Amino acid sequence: MFFLSDAYAQGAPSAEPSWMPLVVITLMMVVFYFLLIRPQAKKQKEQKAMIDALSKGDEVVTSGGLVGRITDLSEQYVTLQVASVGDKAVSLSVQRSAIQTLLPKGTMKSL
């Protein structure tokens, strides 16, 4: 019956500097910034500029896929004419943030 465990000597200290893991983590953060965070921030900035520049008569696509022409603007909402039934226009109110894409003029006529 052996109750004592074997004692092993510890290995020699490594030659790697103690600040090396900090450098690796910093490099990973820099890579994430340039590959993920920066492009997303740029895309959000462009989207906000497009939404701020909307005007009456612009043709847009909403995030739900509706295509319409802007007939009225307010600070938070946009009124879109999505169709015409006889002589009456079918209009919907959507939030400005729901506007996803600005279409070239005349796109609705080709649909």
N, CA, C and O atoms as CSV, one atom per row, in Angstrom:
chain,resi,resn,atom,element,x,y,z
A,1,MET,N,N,0.825,-1.161,0.000
A,1,MET,CA,C,0.000,0.000,0.000
A,1,MET,C,C,0.880,1.239,0.000
A,1,MET,O,O,1.703,1.480,0.883
A,2,PHE,N,N,0.648,1.991,-1.037
A,2,PHE,CA,C,1.436,3.199,-1.198
A,2,PHE,C,C,0.510,4.398,-1.046
A,2,PHE,O,O,-0.411,4.588,-1.841
A,3,PHE,N,N,0.758,5.199,-0.025
A,3,PHE,CA,C,-0.069,6.364,0.235
A,3,PHE,C,C,0.576,7.658,-0.227
A,3,PHE,O,O,-0.075,8.702,-0.239
A,4,LEU,N,N,1.788,7.608,-0.591
A,4,LEU,CA,C,2.483,8.816,-1.022
A,4,LEU,C,C,2.508,8.873,-2.540
A,4,LEU,O,O,2.770,7.874,-3.209
A,5,SER,N,N,2.229,10.066,-3.079
A,5,SER,CA,C,2.281,10.217,-4.531
A,5,SER,C,C,3.691,10.618,-4.930
A,5,SER,O,O,4.481,11.121,-4.131
A,6,ASP,N,N,3.964,10.378,-6.175
A,6,ASP,CA,C,5.289,10.734,-6.669
A,6,ASP,C,C,5.394,12.246,-6.810
A,6,ASP,O,O,4.444,12.908,-7.225
A,7,ALA,N,N,6.530,12.772,-6.469
A,7,ALA,CA,C,6.777,14.213,-6.592
A,7,ALA,C,C,7.669,14.423,-7.801
A,7,ALA,O,O,8.753,13.850,-7.908
A,8,TYR,N,N,7.177,15.274,-8.722
A,8,TYR,CA,C,7.946,15.559,-9.920
A,8,TYR,C,C,8.477,16.984,-9.842
A,8,TYR,O,O,7.842,17.876,-9.279
A,9,ALA,N,N,9.630,17.169,-10.409
A,9,ALA,CA,C,10.232,18.499,-10.426
A,9,ALA,C,C,9.529,19.352,-11.475
A,9,ALA,O,O,9.131,18.857,-12.530
A,10,GLN,N,N,9.384,20.622,-11.177
A,10,GLN,CA,C,8.778,21.517,-12.150
A,10,GLN,C,C,9.767,21.774,-13.267
A,10,GLN,O,O,10.983,21.732,-13.081
A,11,GLY,N,N,9.186,22.052,-14.473
A,11,GLY,CA,C,10.033,22.308,-15.632
A,11,GLY,C,C,10.720,23.651,-15.508
A,11,GLY,O,O,10.377,24.463,-14.649
A,12,ALA,N,N,11.667,23.869,-16.353
A,12,ALA,CA,C,12.400,25.127,-16.370
A,12,ALA,C,C,11.473,26.248,-16.835
A,12,ALA,O,O,10.558,25.995,-17.618
A,13,PRO,N,N,11.684,27.462,-16.377
A,13,PRO,CA,C,10.829,28.579,-16.809
A,13,PRO,C,C,10.913,28.753,-18.326
A,13,PRO,O,O,11.967,28.565,-18.934
A,14,SER,N,N,9.768,29.118,-18.920
A,14,SER,CA,C,9.732,29.261,-20.375
A,14,SER,C,C,10.473,30.522,-20.800
A,14,SER,O,O,10.657,31.458,-20.021
A,15,ALA,N,N,10.888,30.514,-22.058
A,15,ALA,CA,C,11.631,31.648,-22.591
A,15,ALA,C,C,10.693,32.732,-23.106
A,15,ALA,O,O,11.152,33.814,-23.472
A,16,GLU,N,N,9.370,32.462,-23.145
A,16,GLU,CA,C,8.392,33.433,-23.650
A,16,GLU,C,C,8.225,34.577,-22.653
A,16,GLU,O,O,8.070,34.336,-21.456
A,17,PRO,N,N,8.255,35.798,-23.127
A,17,PRO,CA,C,8.089,36.939,-22.215
A,17,PRO,C,C,6.675,36.961,-21.633
A,17,PRO,O,O,5.732,36.464,-22.249
A,18,SER,N,N,6.544,37.530,-20.468
A,18,SER,CA,C,5.247,37.545,-19.788
A,18,SER,C,C,4.267,38.523,-20.435
A,18,SER,O,O,3.068,38.420,-20.176
A,19,TRP,N,N,4.712,39.452,-21.251
A,19,TRP,CA,C,3.831,40.421,-21.895
A,19,TRP,C,C,3.316,39.926,-23.239
A,19,TRP,O,O,2.509,40.605,-23.872
A,20,MET,N,N,3.761,38.766,-23.684
A,20,MET,CA,C,3.364,38.246,-24.991
A,20,MET,C,C,1.847,37.996,-25.106
A,20,MET,O,O,1.272,38.340,-26.139
A,21,PRO,N,N,1.178,37.419,-24.108
A,21,PRO,CA,C,-0.280,37.234,-24.231
A,21,PRO,C,C,-1.026,38.560,-24.373
A,21,PRO,O,O,-2.043,38.615,-25.066
A,22,LEU,N,N,-0.553,39.611,-23.743
A,22,LEU,CA,C,-1.181,40.923,-23.860
A,22,LEU,C,C,-1.083,41.446,-25.289
A,22,LEU,O,O,-2.027,42.055,-25.792
A,23,VAL,N,N,0.042,41.216,-25.942
A,23,VAL,CA,C,0.228,41.640,-27.323
A,23,VAL,C,C,-0.718,40.873,-28.242
A,23,VAL,O,O,-1.309,41.457,-29.150
A,24,VAL,N,N,-0.862,39.587,-28.017
A,24,VAL,CA,C,-1.746,38.761,-28.846
A,24,VAL,C,C,-3.194,39.225,-28.696
A,24,VAL,O,O,-3.904,39.348,-29.695
A,25,ILE,N,N,-3.636,39.478,-27.492
A,25,ILE,CA,C,-5.013,39.935,-27.261
A,25,ILE,C,C,-5.235,41.300,-27.906
A,25,ILE,O,O,-6.289,41.543,-28.494
A,26,THR,N,N,-4.258,42.185,-27.802
A,26,THR,CA,C,-4.371,43.503,-28.420
A,26,THR,C,C,-4.465,43.393,-29.937
A,26,THR,O,O,-5.268,44.090,-30.556
A,27,LEU,N,N,-3.669,42.541,-30.534
A,27,LEU,CA,C,-3.733,42.343,-31.981
A,27,LEU,C,C,-5.087,41.778,-32.408
A,27,LEU,O,O,-5.616,42.167,-33.448
A,28,MET,N,N,-5.640,40.883,-31.634
A,28,MET,CA,C,-6.963,40.333,-31.945
A,28,MET,C,C,-8.029,41.429,-31.896
A,28,MET,O,O,-8.923,41.467,-32.741
A,29,MET,N,N,-7.932,42.318,-30.910
A,29,MET,CA,C,-8.894,43.412,-30.805
A,29,MET,C,C,-8.780,44.365,-31.995
A,29,MET,O,O,-9.795,44.851,-32.493
A,30,VAL,N,N,-7.579,44.631,-32.446
A,30,VAL,CA,C,-7.376,45.500,-33.603
A,30,VAL,C,C,-7.973,44.854,-34.857
A,30,VAL,O,O,-8.618,45.533,-35.656
A,31,VAL,N,N,-7.766,43.568,-35.030
A,31,VAL,CA,C,-8.322,42.861,-36.183
A,31,VAL,C,C,-9.848,42.902,-36.143
A,31,VAL,O,O,-10.475,43.171,-37.168
A,32,PHE,N,N,-10.459,42.643,-34.988
A,32,PHE,CA,C,-11.913,42.717,-34.854
A,32,PHE,C,C,-12.421,44.120,-35.180
A,32,PHE,O,O,-13.458,44.264,-35.827
A,33,TYR,N,N,-11.716,45.138,-34.747
A,33,TYR,CA,C,-12.138,46.509,-35.019
A,33,TYR,C,C,-12.190,46.767,-36.520
A,33,TYR,O,O,-13.184,47.290,-37.023
A,34,PHE,N,N,-11.127,46.404,-37.243
A,34,PHE,CA,C,-11.075,46.702,-38.666
A,34,PHE,C,C,-11.947,45.786,-39.510
A,34,PHE,O,O,-12.378,46.189,-40.590
A,35,LEU,N,N,-12.218,44.578,-39.059
A,35,LEU,CA,C,-13.027,43.655,-39.853
A,35,LEU,C,C,-14.510,43.677,-39.501
A,35,LEU,O,O,-15.337,43.370,-40.360
A,36,LEU,N,N,-14.871,44.024,-38.284
A,36,LEU,CA,C,-16.267,43.952,-37.867
A,36,LEU,C,C,-16.860,45.291,-37.457
A,36,LEU,O,O,-17.894,45.693,-37.991
A,37,ILE,N,N,-16.245,45.970,-36.545
A,37,ILE,CA,C,-16.845,47.161,-35.939
A,37,ILE,C,C,-16.831,48.344,-36.901
A,37,ILE,O,O,-17.858,48.999,-37.074
A,38,ARG,N,N,-15.718,48.627,-37.518
A,38,ARG,CA,C,-15.592,49.799,-38.391
A,38,ARG,C,C,-16.518,49.727,-39.606
A,38,ARG,O,O,-17.191,50.716,-39.896
A,39,PRO,N,N,-16.588,48.588,-40.341
A,39,PRO,CA,C,-17.514,48.544,-41.483
A,39,PRO,C,C,-18.980,48.689,-41.065
A,39,PRO,O,O,-19.762,49.314,-41.781
A,40,GLN,N,N,-19.357,48.125,-39.924
A,40,GLN,CA,C,-20.734,48.243,-39.461
A,40,GLN,C,C,-21.070,49.692,-39.105
A,40,GLN,O,O,-22.160,50.168,-39.424
A,41,ALA,N,N,-20.168,50.380,-38.465
A,41,ALA,CA,C,-20.398,51.785,-38.116
A,41,ALA,C,C,-20.509,52.638,-39.380
A,41,ALA,O,O,-21.327,53.557,-39.431
A,42,LYS,N,N,-19.709,52.351,-40.385
A,42,LYS,CA,C,-19.768,53.089,-41.637
A,42,LYS,C,C,-21.111,52.859,-42.334
A,42,LYS,O,O,-21.703,53.795,-42.870
A,43,LYS,N,N,-21.585,51.623,-42.326
A,43,LYS,CA,C,-22.871,51.298,-42.944
A,43,LYS,C,C,-24.016,52.012,-42.225
A,43,LYS,O,O,-24.925,52.526,-42.877
A,44,GLN,N,N,-23.985,52.050,-40.894
A,44,GLN,CA,C,-25.019,52.743,-40.133
A,44,GLN,C,C,-25.008,54.242,-40.416
A,44,GLN,O,O,-26.066,54.866,-40.501
A,45,LYS,N,N,-23.836,54.813,-40.559
A,45,LYS,CA,C,-23.713,56.242,-40.857
A,45,LYS,C,C,-24.302,56.561,-42.227
A,45,LYS,O,O,-24.990,57.570,-42.380
A,46,GLU,N,N,-24.042,55.717,-43.228
A,46,GLU,CA,C,-24.593,55.913,-44.563
A,46,GLU,C,C,-26.114,55.776,-44.551
A,46,GLU,O,O,-26.805,56.543,-45.222
A,47,GLN,N,N,-26.646,54.807,-43.796
A,47,GLN,CA,C,-28.094,54.598,-43.693
A,47,GLN,C,C,-28.761,55.821,-43.061
A,47,GLN,O,O,-29.807,56.269,-43.529
A,48,LYS,N,N,-28.164,56.354,-42.010
A,48,LYS,CA,C,-28.725,57.529,-41.340
A,48,LYS,C,C,-28.718,58.738,-42.272
A,48,LYS,O,O,-29.679,59.508,-42.293
A,49,ALA,N,N,-27.655,58.910,-43.035
A,49,ALA,CA,C,-27.583,60.024,-43.977
A,49,ALA,C,C,-28.650,59.886,-45.062
A,49,ALA,O,O,-29.251,60.881,-45.466
A,50,MET,N,N,-28.891,58.667,-45.533
A,50,MET,CA,C,-29.914,58.432,-46.550
A,50,MET,C,C,-31.303,58.745,-45.990
A,50,MET,O,O,-32.116,59.366,-46.674
A,51,ILE,N,N,-31.582,58.325,-44.762
A,51,ILE,CA,C,-32.892,58.571,-44.146
A,51,ILE,C,C,-33.092,60.067,-43.906
A,51,ILE,O,O,-34.197,60.575,-44.096
A,52,ASP,N,N,-32.058,60.768,-43.497
A,52,ASP,CA,C,-32.173,62.210,-43.256
A,52,ASP,C,C,-32.386,62.996,-44.552
A,52,ASP,O,O,-32.960,64.084,-44.524
A,53,ALA,N,N,-31.932,62.459,-45.677
A,53,ALA,CA,C,-32.018,63.162,-46.952
A,53,ALA,C,C,-33.291,62.838,-47.735
A,53,ALA,O,O,-33.439,63.302,-48.866
A,54,LEU,N,N,-34.200,62.068,-47.175
A,54,LEU,CA,C,-35.433,61.723,-47.885
A,54,LEU,C,C,-36.267,62.962,-48.152
A,54,LEU,O,O,-36.284,63.898,-47.353
A,55,SER,N,N,-36.967,62.959,-49.298
A,55,SER,CA,C,-37.848,64.075,-49.637
A,55,SER,C,C,-39.081,63.547,-50.362
A,55,SER,O,O,-39.127,62.386,-50.769
A,56,LYS,N,N,-40.076,64.410,-50.516
A,56,LYS,CA,C,-41.300,64.024,-51.215
A,56,LYS,C,C,-40.976,63.628,-52.647
A,56,LYS,O,O,-40.164,64.266,-53.317
A,57,GLY,N,N,-41.624,62.565,-53.100
A,57,GLY,CA,C,-41.414,62.094,-54.464
A,57,GLY,C,C,-40.369,61.011,-54.586
A,57,GLY,O,O,-40.289,60.356,-55.625
A,58,ASP,N,N,-39.565,60.797,-53.560
A,58,ASP,CA,C,-38.564,59.726,-53.604
A,58,ASP,C,C,-39.260,58.376,-53.579
A,58,ASP,O,O,-40.280,58.204,-52.910
A,59,GLU,N,N,-38.706,57.424,-54.308
A,59,GLU,CA,C,-39.230,56.064,-54.318
A,59,GLU,C,C,-38.309,55.208,-53.460
A,59,GLU,O,O,-37.088,55.231,-53.616
A,60,VAL,N,N,-38.919,54.450,-52.545
A,60,VAL,CA,C,-38.137,53.717,-51.546
A,60,VAL,C,C,-38.653,52.291,-51.394
A,60,VAL,O,O,-39.754,51.952,-51.829
A,61,VAL,N,N,-37.822,51.475,-50.765
A,61,VAL,CA,C,-38.195,50.124,-50.362
A,61,VAL,C,C,-38.075,50.065,-48.849
A,61,VAL,O,O,-37.068,50.499,-48.289
A,62,THR,N,N,-39.101,49.528,-48.178
A,62,THR,CA,C,-39.056,49.395,-46.726
A,62,THR,C,C,-38.384,48.076,-46.348
A,62,THR,O,O,-38.140,47.225,-47.203
A,63,SER,N,N,-38.094,47.921,-45.076
A,63,SER,CA,C,-37.471,46.679,-44.609
A,63,SER,C,C,-38.418,45.498,-44.749
A,63,SER,O,O,-37.966,44.353,-44.754
A,64,GLY,N,N,-39.718,45.745,-44.862
A,64,GLY,CA,C,-40.696,44.682,-45.085
A,64,GLY,C,C,-40.885,44.337,-46.543
A,64,GLY,O,O,-41.601,43.388,-46.861
A,65,GLY,N,N,-40.254,45.091,-47.449
A,65,GLY,CA,C,-40.325,44.801,-48.867
A,65,GLY,C,C,-41.340,45.621,-49.634
A,65,GLY,O,O,-41.523,45.398,-50.831
A,66,LEU,N,N,-42.006,46.563,-48.986
A,66,LEU,CA,C,-42.964,47.420,-49.682
A,66,LEU,C,C,-42.230,48.462,-50.516
A,66,LEU,O,O,-41.252,49.061,-50.069
A,67,VAL,N,N,-42.721,48.666,-51.739
A,67,VAL,CA,C,-42.166,49.691,-52.613
A,67,VAL,C,C,-43.192,50.806,-52.690
A,67,VAL,O,O,-44.369,50.549,-52.944
A,68,GLY,N,N,-42.758,52.044,-52.475
A,68,GLY,CA,C,-43.699,53.146,-52.511
A,68,GLY,C,C,-43.030,54.475,-52.776
A,68,GLY,O,O,-41.805,54.598,-52.741
A,69,ARG,N,N,-43.868,55.476,-53.044
A,69,ARG,CA,C,-43.404,56.844,-53.283
A,69,ARG,C,C,-43.770,57.685,-52.070
A,69,ARG,O,O,-44.895,57.606,-51.577
A,70,ILE,N,N,-42.848,58.474,-51.595
A,70,ILE,CA,C,-43.083,59.301,-50.414
A,70,ILE,C,C,-44.012,60.451,-50.783
A,70,ILE,O,O,-43.749,61.209,-51.716
A,71,THR,N,N,-45.120,60.564,-50.021
A,71,THR,CA,C,-46.062,61.660,-50.251
A,71,THR,C,C,-46.062,62.662,-49.113
A,71,THR,O,O,-46.459,63.812,-49.301
A,72,ASP,N,N,-45.623,62.244,-47.938
A,72,ASP,CA,C,-45.609,63.150,-46.793
A,72,ASP,C,C,-44.505,62.712,-45.842
A,72,ASP,O,O,-44.253,61.517,-45.682
A,73,LEU,N,N,-43.852,63.676,-45.216
A,73,LEU,CA,C,-42.758,63.405,-44.280
A,73,LEU,C,C,-43.041,64.086,-42.953
A,73,LEU,O,O,-43.541,65.210,-42.918
A,74,SER,N,N,-42.722,63.406,-41.866
A,74,SER,CA,C,-42.698,64.041,-40.555
A,74,SER,C,C,-41.379,63.645,-39.907
A,74,SER,O,O,-40.538,62.999,-40.532
A,75,GLU,N,N,-41.208,64.035,-38.661
A,75,GLU,CA,C,-39.934,63.767,-37.998
A,75,GLU,C,C,-39.690,62.273,-37.805
A,75,GLU,O,O,-38.561,61.808,-37.960
A,76,GLN,N,N,-40.735,61.518,-37.467
A,76,GLN,CA,C,-40.587,60.091,-37.186
A,76,GLN,C,C,-41.207,59.181,-38.249
A,76,GLN,O,O,-40.810,58.023,-38.377
A,77,TYR,N,N,-42.175,59.694,-39.012
A,77,TYR,CA,C,-42.934,58.847,-39.929
A,77,TYR,C,C,-42.877,59.365,-41.359
A,77,TYR,O,O,-42.629,60.543,-41.614
A,78,VAL,N,N,-43.118,58.437,-42.281
A,78,VAL,CA,C,-43.158,58.730,-43.706
A,78,VAL,C,C,-44.454,58.126,-44.236
A,78,VAL,O,O,-44.800,56.998,-43.882
A,79,THR,N,N,-45.170,58.860,-45.076
A,79,THR,CA,C,-46.358,58.325,-45.723
A,79,THR,C,C,-45.976,57.912,-47.136
A,79,THR,O,O,-45.454,58.710,-47.914
A,80,LEU,N,N,-46.248,56.641,-47.455
A,80,LEU,CA,C,-45.902,56.085,-48.761
A,80,LEU,C,C,-47.162,55.797,-49.557
A,80,LEU,O,O,-48.122,55.235,-49.030
A,81,GLN,N,N,-47.159,56.178,-50.814
A,81,GLN,CA,C,-48.220,55.769,-51.721
A,81,GLN,C,C,-47.741,54.467,-52.344
A,81,GLN,O,O,-46.750,54.446,-53.074
A,82,VAL,N,N,-48.454,53.374,-52.051
A,82,VAL,CA,C,-48.011,52.060,-52.515
A,82,VAL,C,C,-48.797,51.564,-53.718
A,82,VAL,O,O,-48.337,50.667,-54.424
A,83,ALA,N,N,-49.990,52.138,-53.970
A,83,ALA,CA,C,-50.794,51.705,-55.110
A,83,ALA,C,C,-51.853,52.752,-55.391
A,83,ALA,O,O,-52.030,53.697,-54.623
A,84,SER,N,N,-52.558,52.571,-56.505
A,84,SER,CA,C,-53.708,53.403,-56.845
A,84,SER,C,C,-54.857,52.479,-57.206
A,84,SER,O,O,-54.700,51.569,-58.021
A,85,VAL,N,N,-56.008,52.713,-56.599
A,85,VAL,CA,C,-57.204,51.946,-56.900
A,85,VAL,C,C,-58.190,52.929,-57.517
A,85,VAL,O,O,-58.765,53.768,-56.824
A,86,GLY,N,N,-58.374,52.817,-58.800
A,86,GLY,CA,C,-59.199,53.797,-59.497
A,86,GLY,C,C,-58.500,55.141,-59.459
A,86,GLY,O,O,-57.370,55.284,-59.927
A,87,ASP,N,N,-59.189,56.133,-58.890
A,87,ASP,CA,C,-58.595,57.461,-58.763
A,87,ASP,C,C,-58.015,57.717,-57.382
A,87,ASP,O,O,-57.429,58.772,-57.138
A,88,LYS,N,N,-58.174,56.755,-56.473
A,88,LYS,CA,C,-57.721,56.958,-55.095
A,88,LYS,C,C,-56.364,56.283,-54.868
A,88,LYS,O,O,-56.105,55.183,-55.356
A,89,ALA,N,N,-55.524,56.969,-54.124
A,89,ALA,CA,C,-54.196,56.443,-53.794
A,89,ALA,C,C,-54.277,55.634,-52.500
A,89,ALA,O,O,-54.964,56.024,-51.557
A,90,VAL,N,N,-53.573,54.512,-52.465
A,90,VAL,CA,C,-53.467,53.706,-51.256
A,90,VAL,C,C,-52.168,54.115,-50.562
A,90,VAL,O,O,-51.078,53.945,-51.109
A,91,SER,N,N,-52.299,54.652,-49.358
A,91,SER,CA,C,-51.129,55.158,-48.633
A,91,SER,C,C,-50.959,54.437,-47.311
A,91,SER,O,O,-51.933,54.032,-46.676
A,92,LEU,N,N,-49.708,54.285,-46.907
A,92,LEU,CA,C,-49.352,53.680,-45.624
A,92,LEU,C,C,-48.375,54.594,-44.905
A,92,LEU,O,O,-47.550,55.260,-45.532
A,93,SER,N,N,-48.478,54.618,-43.592
A,93,SER,CA,C,-47.494,55.346,-42.787
A,93,SER,C,C,-46.517,54.349,-42.193
A,93,SER,O,O,-46.920,53.354,-41.592
A,94,VAL,N,N,-45.245,54.617,-42.362
A,94,VAL,CA,C,-44.199,53.757,-41.805
A,94,VAL,C,C,-43.183,54.638,-41.086
A,94,VAL,O,O,-43.081,55.835,-41.354
A,95,GLN,N,N,-42.447,54.038,-40.183
A,95,GLN,CA,C,-41.387,54.777,-39.500
A,95,GLN,C,C,-40.241,55.041,-40.474
A,95,GLN,O,O,-39.986,54.256,-41.387
A,96,ARG,N,N,-39.568,56.148,-40.262
A,96,ARG,CA,C,-38.413,56.470,-41.104
A,96,ARG,C,C,-37.351,55.376,-41.041
A,96,ARG,O,O,-36.700,55.077,-42.042
A,97,SER,N,N,-37.182,54.786,-39.870
A,97,SER,CA,C,-36.149,53.756,-39.717
A,97,SER,C,C,-36.466,52.496,-40.505
A,97,SER,O,O,-35.585,51.659,-40.699
A,98,ALA,N,N,-37.717,52.338,-40.970
A,98,ALA,CA,C,-38.092,51.166,-41.763
A,98,ALA,C,C,-37.678,51.306,-43.224
A,98,ALA,O,O,-37.708,50.327,-43.970
A,99,ILE,N,N,-37.291,52.511,-43.641
A,99,ILE,CA,C,-36.846,52.713,-45.020
A,99,ILE,C,C,-35.463,52.097,-45.161
A,99,ILE,O,O,-34.533,52.422,-44.424
A,100,GLN,N,N,-35.358,51.190,-46.142
A,100,GLN,CA,C,-34.100,50.471,-46.295
A,100,GLN,C,C,-33.298,50.937,-47.509
A,100,GLN,O,O,-32.076,51.066,-47.434
A,101,THR,N,N,-33.983,51.188,-48.625
A,101,THR,CA,C,-33.272,51.515,-49.859
A,101,THR,C,C,-33.972,52.650,-50.591
A,101,THR,O,O,-35.201,52.709,-50.631
A,102,LEU,N,N,-33.203,53.531,-51.156
A,102,LEU,CA,C,-33.725,54.594,-52.011
A,102,LEU,C,C,-33.584,54.115,-53.456
A,102,LEU,O,O,-32.494,53.756,-53.900
A,103,LEU,N,N,-34.707,54.116,-54.181
A,103,LEU,CA,C,-34.712,53.629,-55.557
A,103,LEU,C,C,-34.523,54.780,-56.529
A,103,LEU,O,O,-34.826,55.925,-56.193
A,104,PRO,N,N,-34.024,54.493,-57.740
A,104,PRO,CA,C,-33.945,55.528,-58.764
A,104,PRO,C,C,-35.337,55.979,-59.184
A,104,PRO,O,O,-36.284,55.195,-59.116
A,105,LYS,N,N,-35.475,57.222,-59.616
A,105,LYS,CA,C,-36.759,57.772,-60.042
A,105,LYS,C,C,-37.305,56.950,-61.219
A,105,LYS,O,O,-36.562,56.548,-62.114
A,106,GLY,N,N,-38.627,56.712,-61.192
A,106,GLY,CA,C,-39.284,55.971,-62.282
A,106,GLY,C,C,-39.307,54.474,-62.085
A,106,GLY,O,O,-39.812,53.759,-62.951
A,107,THR,N,N,-38.791,53.978,-61.004
A,107,THR,CA,C,-38.768,52.539,-60.767
A,107,THR,C,C,-40.167,51.985,-60.585
A,107,THR,O,O,-40.464,50.886,-61.051
A,108,MET,N,N,-41.031,52.732,-59.912
A,108,MET,CA,C,-42.395,52.244,-59.649
A,108,MET,C,C,-43.194,52.097,-60.940
A,108,MET,O,O,-44.051,51.218,-61.027
A,109,LYS,N,N,-42.940,52.923,-61.929
A,109,LYS,CA,C,-43.675,52.821,-63.191
A,109,LYS,C,C,-43.328,51.539,-63.922
A,109,LYS,O,O,-44.162,50.985,-64.639
A,110,SER,N,N,-42.106,51.063,-63.748
A,110,SER,CA,C,-41.689,49.843,-64.434
A,110,SER,C,C,-42.189,48.586,-63.737
A,110,SER,O,O,-42.107,47.495,-64.302
A,111,LEU,N,N,-42.713,48.722,-62.505
A,111,LEU,CA,C,-43.206,47.550,-61.786
A,111,LEU,C,C,-44.575,47.220,-62.213
A,111,LEU,O,O,-45.161,46.258,-61.717
